[in-house]
GROMACS .gro file of C-alpha atoms in nm:
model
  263
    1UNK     CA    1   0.838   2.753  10.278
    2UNK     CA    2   0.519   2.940  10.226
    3UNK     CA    3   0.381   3.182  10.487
    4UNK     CA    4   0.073   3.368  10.501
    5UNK     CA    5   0.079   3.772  10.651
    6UNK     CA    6  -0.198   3.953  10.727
    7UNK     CA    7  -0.247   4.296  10.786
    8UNK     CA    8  -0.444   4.524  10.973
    9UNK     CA    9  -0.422   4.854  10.880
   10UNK     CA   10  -0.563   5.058  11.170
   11UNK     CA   11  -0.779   5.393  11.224
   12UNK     CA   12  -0.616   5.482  11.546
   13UNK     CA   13  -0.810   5.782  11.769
   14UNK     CA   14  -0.558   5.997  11.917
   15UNK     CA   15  -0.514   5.960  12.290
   16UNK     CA   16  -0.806   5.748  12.301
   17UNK     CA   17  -0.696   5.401  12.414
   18UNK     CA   18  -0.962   5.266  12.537
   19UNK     CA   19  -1.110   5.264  12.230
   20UNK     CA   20  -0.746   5.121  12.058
   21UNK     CA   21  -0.716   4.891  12.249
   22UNK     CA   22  -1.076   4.747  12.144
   23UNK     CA   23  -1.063   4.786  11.806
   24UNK     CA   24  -0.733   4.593  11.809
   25UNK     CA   25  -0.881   4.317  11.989
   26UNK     CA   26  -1.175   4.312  11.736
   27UNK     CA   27  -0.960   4.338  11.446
   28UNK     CA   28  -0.790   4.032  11.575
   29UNK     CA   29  -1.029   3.805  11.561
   30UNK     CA   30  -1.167   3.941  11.276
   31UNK     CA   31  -0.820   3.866  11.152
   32UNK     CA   32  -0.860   3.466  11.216
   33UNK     CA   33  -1.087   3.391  10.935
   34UNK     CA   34  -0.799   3.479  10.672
   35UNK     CA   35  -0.592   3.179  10.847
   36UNK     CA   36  -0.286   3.418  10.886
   37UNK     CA   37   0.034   3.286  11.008
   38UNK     CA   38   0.171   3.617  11.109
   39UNK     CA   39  -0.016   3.904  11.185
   40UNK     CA   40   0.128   4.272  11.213
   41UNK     CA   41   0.026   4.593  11.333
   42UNK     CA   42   0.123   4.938  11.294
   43UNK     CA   43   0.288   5.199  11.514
   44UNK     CA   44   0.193   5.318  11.789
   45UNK     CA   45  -0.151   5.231  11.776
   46UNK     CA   46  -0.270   5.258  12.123
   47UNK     CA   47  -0.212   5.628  12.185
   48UNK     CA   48  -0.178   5.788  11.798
   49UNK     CA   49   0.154   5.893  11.675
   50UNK     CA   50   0.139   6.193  11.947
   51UNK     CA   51   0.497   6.359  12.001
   52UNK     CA   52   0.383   6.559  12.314
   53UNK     CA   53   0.493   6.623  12.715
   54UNK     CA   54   0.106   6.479  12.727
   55UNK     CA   55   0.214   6.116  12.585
   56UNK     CA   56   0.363   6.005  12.929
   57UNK     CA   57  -0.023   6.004  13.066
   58UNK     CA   58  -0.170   5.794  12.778
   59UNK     CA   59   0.178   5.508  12.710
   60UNK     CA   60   0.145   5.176  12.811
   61UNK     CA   61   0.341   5.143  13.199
   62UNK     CA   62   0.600   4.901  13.103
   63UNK     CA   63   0.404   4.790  12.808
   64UNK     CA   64   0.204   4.533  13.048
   65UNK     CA   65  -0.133   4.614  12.900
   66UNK     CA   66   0.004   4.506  12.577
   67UNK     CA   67   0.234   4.263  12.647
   68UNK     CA   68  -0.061   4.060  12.816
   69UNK     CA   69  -0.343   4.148  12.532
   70UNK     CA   70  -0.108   4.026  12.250
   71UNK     CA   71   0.080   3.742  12.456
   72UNK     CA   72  -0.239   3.579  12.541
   73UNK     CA   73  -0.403   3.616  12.205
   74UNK     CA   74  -0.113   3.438  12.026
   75UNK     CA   75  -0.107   3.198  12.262
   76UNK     CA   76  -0.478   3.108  12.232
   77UNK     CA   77  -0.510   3.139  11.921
   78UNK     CA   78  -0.141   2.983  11.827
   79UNK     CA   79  -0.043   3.281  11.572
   80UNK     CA   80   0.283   3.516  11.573
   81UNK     CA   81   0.185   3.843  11.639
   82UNK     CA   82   0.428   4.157  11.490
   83UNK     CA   83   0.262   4.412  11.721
   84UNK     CA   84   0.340   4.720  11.532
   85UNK     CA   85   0.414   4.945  11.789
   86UNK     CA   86   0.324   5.133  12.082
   87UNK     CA   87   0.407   5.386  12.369
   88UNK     CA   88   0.517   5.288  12.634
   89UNK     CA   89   0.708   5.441  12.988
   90UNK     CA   90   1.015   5.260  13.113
   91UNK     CA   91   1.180   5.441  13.453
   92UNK     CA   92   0.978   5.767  13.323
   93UNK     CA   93   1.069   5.769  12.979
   94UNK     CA   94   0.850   5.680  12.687
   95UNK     CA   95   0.931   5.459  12.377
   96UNK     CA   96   0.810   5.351  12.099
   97UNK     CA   97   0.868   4.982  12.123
   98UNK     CA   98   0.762   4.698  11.931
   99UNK     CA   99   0.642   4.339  12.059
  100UNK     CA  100   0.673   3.997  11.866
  101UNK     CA  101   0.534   3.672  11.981
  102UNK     CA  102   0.554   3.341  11.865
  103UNK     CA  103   0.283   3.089  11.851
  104UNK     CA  104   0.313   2.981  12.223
  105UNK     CA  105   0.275   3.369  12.330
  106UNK     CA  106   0.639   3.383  12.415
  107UNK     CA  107   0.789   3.742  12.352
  108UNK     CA  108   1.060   3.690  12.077
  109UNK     CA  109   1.141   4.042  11.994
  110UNK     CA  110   1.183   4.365  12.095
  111UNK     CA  111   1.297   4.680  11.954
  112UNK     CA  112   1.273   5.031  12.032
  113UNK     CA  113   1.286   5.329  11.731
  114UNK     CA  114   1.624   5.496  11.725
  115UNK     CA  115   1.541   5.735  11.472
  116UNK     CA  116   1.324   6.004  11.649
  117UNK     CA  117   1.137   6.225  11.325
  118UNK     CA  118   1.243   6.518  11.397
  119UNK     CA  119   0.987   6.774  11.196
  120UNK     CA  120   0.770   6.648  11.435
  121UNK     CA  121   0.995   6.656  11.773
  122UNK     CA  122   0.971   6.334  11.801
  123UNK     CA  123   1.296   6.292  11.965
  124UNK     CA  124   1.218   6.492  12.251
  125UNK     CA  125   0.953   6.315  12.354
  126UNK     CA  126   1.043   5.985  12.285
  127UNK     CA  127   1.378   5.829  12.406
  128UNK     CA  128   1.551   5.620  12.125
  129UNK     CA  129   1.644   5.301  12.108
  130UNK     CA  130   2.010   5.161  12.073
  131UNK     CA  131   2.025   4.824  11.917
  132UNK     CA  132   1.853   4.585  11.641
  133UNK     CA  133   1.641   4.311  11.696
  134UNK     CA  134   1.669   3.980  11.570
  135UNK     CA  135   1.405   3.680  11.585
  136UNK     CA  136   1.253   3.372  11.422
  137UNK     CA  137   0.895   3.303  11.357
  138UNK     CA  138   0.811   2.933  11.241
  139UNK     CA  139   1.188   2.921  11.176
  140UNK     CA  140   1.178   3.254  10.945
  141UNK     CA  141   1.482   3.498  11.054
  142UNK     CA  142   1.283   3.842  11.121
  143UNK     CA  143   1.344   4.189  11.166
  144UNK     CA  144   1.174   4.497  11.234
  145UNK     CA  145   1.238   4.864  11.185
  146UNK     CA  146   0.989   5.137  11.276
  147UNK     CA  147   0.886   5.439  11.043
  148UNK     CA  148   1.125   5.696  10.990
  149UNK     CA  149   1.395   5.457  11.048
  150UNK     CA  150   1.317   5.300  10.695
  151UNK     CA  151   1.525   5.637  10.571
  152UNK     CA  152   1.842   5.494  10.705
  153UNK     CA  153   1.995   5.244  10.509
  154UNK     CA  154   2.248   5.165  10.738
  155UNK     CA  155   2.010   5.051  10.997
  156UNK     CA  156   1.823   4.865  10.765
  157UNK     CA  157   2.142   4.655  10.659
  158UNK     CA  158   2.218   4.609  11.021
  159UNK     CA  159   1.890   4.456  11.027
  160UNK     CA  160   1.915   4.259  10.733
  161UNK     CA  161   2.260   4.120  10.789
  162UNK     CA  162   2.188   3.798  11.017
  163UNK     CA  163   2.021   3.604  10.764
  164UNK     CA  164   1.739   3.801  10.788
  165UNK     CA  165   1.432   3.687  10.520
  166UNK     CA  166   1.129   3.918  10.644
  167UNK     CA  167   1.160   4.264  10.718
  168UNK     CA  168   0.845   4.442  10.926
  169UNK     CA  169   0.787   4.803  10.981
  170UNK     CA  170   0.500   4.957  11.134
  171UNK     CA  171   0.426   5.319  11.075
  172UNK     CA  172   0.201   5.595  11.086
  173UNK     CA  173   0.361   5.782  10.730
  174UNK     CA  174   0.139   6.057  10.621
  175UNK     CA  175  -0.023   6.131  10.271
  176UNK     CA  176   0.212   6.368  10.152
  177UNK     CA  177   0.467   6.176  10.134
  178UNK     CA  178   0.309   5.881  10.048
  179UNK     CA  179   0.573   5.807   9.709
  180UNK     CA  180   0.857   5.828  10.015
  181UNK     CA  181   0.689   5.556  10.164
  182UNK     CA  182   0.639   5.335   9.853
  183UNK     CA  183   1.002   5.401   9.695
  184UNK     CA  184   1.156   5.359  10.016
  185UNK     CA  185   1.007   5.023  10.112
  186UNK     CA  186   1.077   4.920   9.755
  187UNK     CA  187   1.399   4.979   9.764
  188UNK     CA  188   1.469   4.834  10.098
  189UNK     CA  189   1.335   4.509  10.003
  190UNK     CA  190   1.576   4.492   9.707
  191UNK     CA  191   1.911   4.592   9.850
  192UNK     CA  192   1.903   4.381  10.134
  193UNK     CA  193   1.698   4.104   9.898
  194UNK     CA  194   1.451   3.990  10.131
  195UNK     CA  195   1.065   4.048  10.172
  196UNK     CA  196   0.953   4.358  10.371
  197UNK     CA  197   0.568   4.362  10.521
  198UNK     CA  198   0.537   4.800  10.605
  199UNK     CA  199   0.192   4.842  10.779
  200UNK     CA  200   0.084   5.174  10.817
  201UNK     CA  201  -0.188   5.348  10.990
  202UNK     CA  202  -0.478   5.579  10.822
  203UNK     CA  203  -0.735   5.794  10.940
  204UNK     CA  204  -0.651   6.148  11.113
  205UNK     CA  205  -0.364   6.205  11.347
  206UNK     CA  206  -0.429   6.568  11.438
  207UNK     CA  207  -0.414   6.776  11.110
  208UNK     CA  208  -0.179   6.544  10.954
  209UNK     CA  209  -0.364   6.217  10.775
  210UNK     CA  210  -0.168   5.855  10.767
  211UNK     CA  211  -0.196   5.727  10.410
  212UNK     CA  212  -0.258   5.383  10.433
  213UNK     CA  213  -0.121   5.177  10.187
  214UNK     CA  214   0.026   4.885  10.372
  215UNK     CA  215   0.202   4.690  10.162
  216UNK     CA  216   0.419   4.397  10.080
  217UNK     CA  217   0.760   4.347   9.897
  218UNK     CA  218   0.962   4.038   9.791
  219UNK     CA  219   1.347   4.047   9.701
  220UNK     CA  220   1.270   4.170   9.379
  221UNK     CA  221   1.099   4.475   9.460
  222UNK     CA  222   0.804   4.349   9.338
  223UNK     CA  223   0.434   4.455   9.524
  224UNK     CA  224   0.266   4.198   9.628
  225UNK     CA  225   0.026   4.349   9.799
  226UNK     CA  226  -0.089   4.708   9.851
  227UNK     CA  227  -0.389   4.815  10.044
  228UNK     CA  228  -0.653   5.154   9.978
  229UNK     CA  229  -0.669   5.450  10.257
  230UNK     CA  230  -0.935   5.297  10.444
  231UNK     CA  231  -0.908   5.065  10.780
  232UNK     CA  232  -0.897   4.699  10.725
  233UNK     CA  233  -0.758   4.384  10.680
  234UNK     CA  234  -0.552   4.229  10.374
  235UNK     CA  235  -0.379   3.900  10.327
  236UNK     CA  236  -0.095   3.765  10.138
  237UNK     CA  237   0.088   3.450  10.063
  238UNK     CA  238   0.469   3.460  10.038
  239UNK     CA  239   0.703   3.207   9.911
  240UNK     CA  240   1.045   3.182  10.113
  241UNK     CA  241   1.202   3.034   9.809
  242UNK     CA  242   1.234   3.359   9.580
  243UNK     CA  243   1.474   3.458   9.913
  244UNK     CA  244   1.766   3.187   9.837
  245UNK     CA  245   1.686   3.232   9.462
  246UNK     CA  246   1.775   3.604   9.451
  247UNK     CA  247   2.080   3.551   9.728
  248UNK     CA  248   2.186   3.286   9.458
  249UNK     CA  249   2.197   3.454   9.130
  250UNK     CA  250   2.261   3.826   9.331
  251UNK     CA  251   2.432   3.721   9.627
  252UNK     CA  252   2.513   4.083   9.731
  253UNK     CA  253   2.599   3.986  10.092
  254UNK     CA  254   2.927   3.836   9.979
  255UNK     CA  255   3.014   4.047   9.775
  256UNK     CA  256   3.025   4.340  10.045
  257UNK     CA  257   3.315   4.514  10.096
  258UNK     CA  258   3.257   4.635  10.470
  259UNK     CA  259   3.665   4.744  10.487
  260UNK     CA  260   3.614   4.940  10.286
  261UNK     CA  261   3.312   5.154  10.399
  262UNK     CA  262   3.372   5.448  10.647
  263UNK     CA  263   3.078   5.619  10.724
   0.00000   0.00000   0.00000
């Protein structure tokens, strides 16, 4: 089965959401003329990756807003939407929570960030989340991780070990550790043998710049796709194939020995 992902990689403007949340929808349809079958988006792109008692003020009340931009929009326009991530307040508390929808606008997954960076206090102003999430688009078992949380292996195995075929995670990862961010989604893709789609933000986020370079992985590790620094929009064709190929000649899964780990 062949799929097509496309990217938008995403200048976000820091506690401006008006302006986010326009750009988005422009970038959207400006998205449609590459045909995509799935189109993702990267964290927290309607207030800025902004670890602050401020945030409350700017997140999304019980992510309506974006619940009903991207719900409709999918529906419309019959696409699955991975829509990165954003802030949002639940009973006073703000998470960073990712939306999927399916073709008919029907919210198919959910999944807040457990790992809060800590360098940056992000667990103090964001509450974590406590479980995976697990979802099919056109029949394609999903996942999705958010940021940080790609430096956990044993979340990302969690997440990998229904089936799973496509890996997302949205992110805002800065320049300076921009080889982190390429290793890491490397390797994450070959472990748990599947393809991983990381789209990351770029422009300024305070002092701190996002690097960019959104990127896609297939089982082997190999980069199918890596975009520049600047906003915009890529595409990519993946082949579901090379998935049961690798499971078949590596089938790692069963040869786990979970009895034997004790972490």
């Amino acid at each position: 089965m062949n799929k097509r992902l496309t990217l938008i990689q995403l200048d976000v403007h820091v506690k401006d959401v008006e302006y986010n949340y326009n750009r988005v929808t422009e970038l959207l349809h400006e998205s449609l003329s590459h045909n995509p079958d799935i189109i993702v988006l990267p964290e927290t792109w309607n207030t800025g990756f902004y670890p602050s008692t401020e945030l409350i003020n700017y997140a999304d009340a019980n992510g309506e807003r974006t619940l009903s931009l991207l719900s409709t929009f999918a529906r419309e326009h019959e696409v699955n939407i991975v829509g990165g991530s954003v802030a949002v307040t639940i009973d006073n508390k703000v998470y960073n929570t990712s939306y999927t929808f399916n073709r008919s606008g029907t919210l198919v997954g959910e999944y807040s960030k457990m790992h809060g960076f800590s360098p940056a206090k992000e667990e103090i102003y964001f509450a974590g989340g406590t479980k995976t999430t697990h979802f099919e688009l056109d029949g394609i078992p999903c996942s999705t991780v958010i940021c940080y949380d790609i430096r956990f292996p044993e979340l990302v195995r969690m997440a990998a070990l229904p089936h799973t075929e496509l890996l997302f995670v949205p992110a805002q990862w800065p320049t300076m550790r921009l080889r982190h961010w390429q290793v890491l989604n490397e390797v994450r893709a070959i472990e748990n043998q599947l393809f991983l789609c990381a789209v990351n933000g770029c422009g300024a986020i305070g002092r701190v710049q996002s690097t960019g370079h959104s990127a896609v992985y297939d089982p082997w590790g190999t980069n199918l796709l890596e975009m520049d620094t600047n906003e915009g929009i890529a595409t990519v064709d993946i082949d579901f194939a090379v998935v049961a190929d690798i499971r078949n000649k590596i089938n790692i899964f069963k040869d786990r020995r979970p009895e034997l780990y004790h972490l």
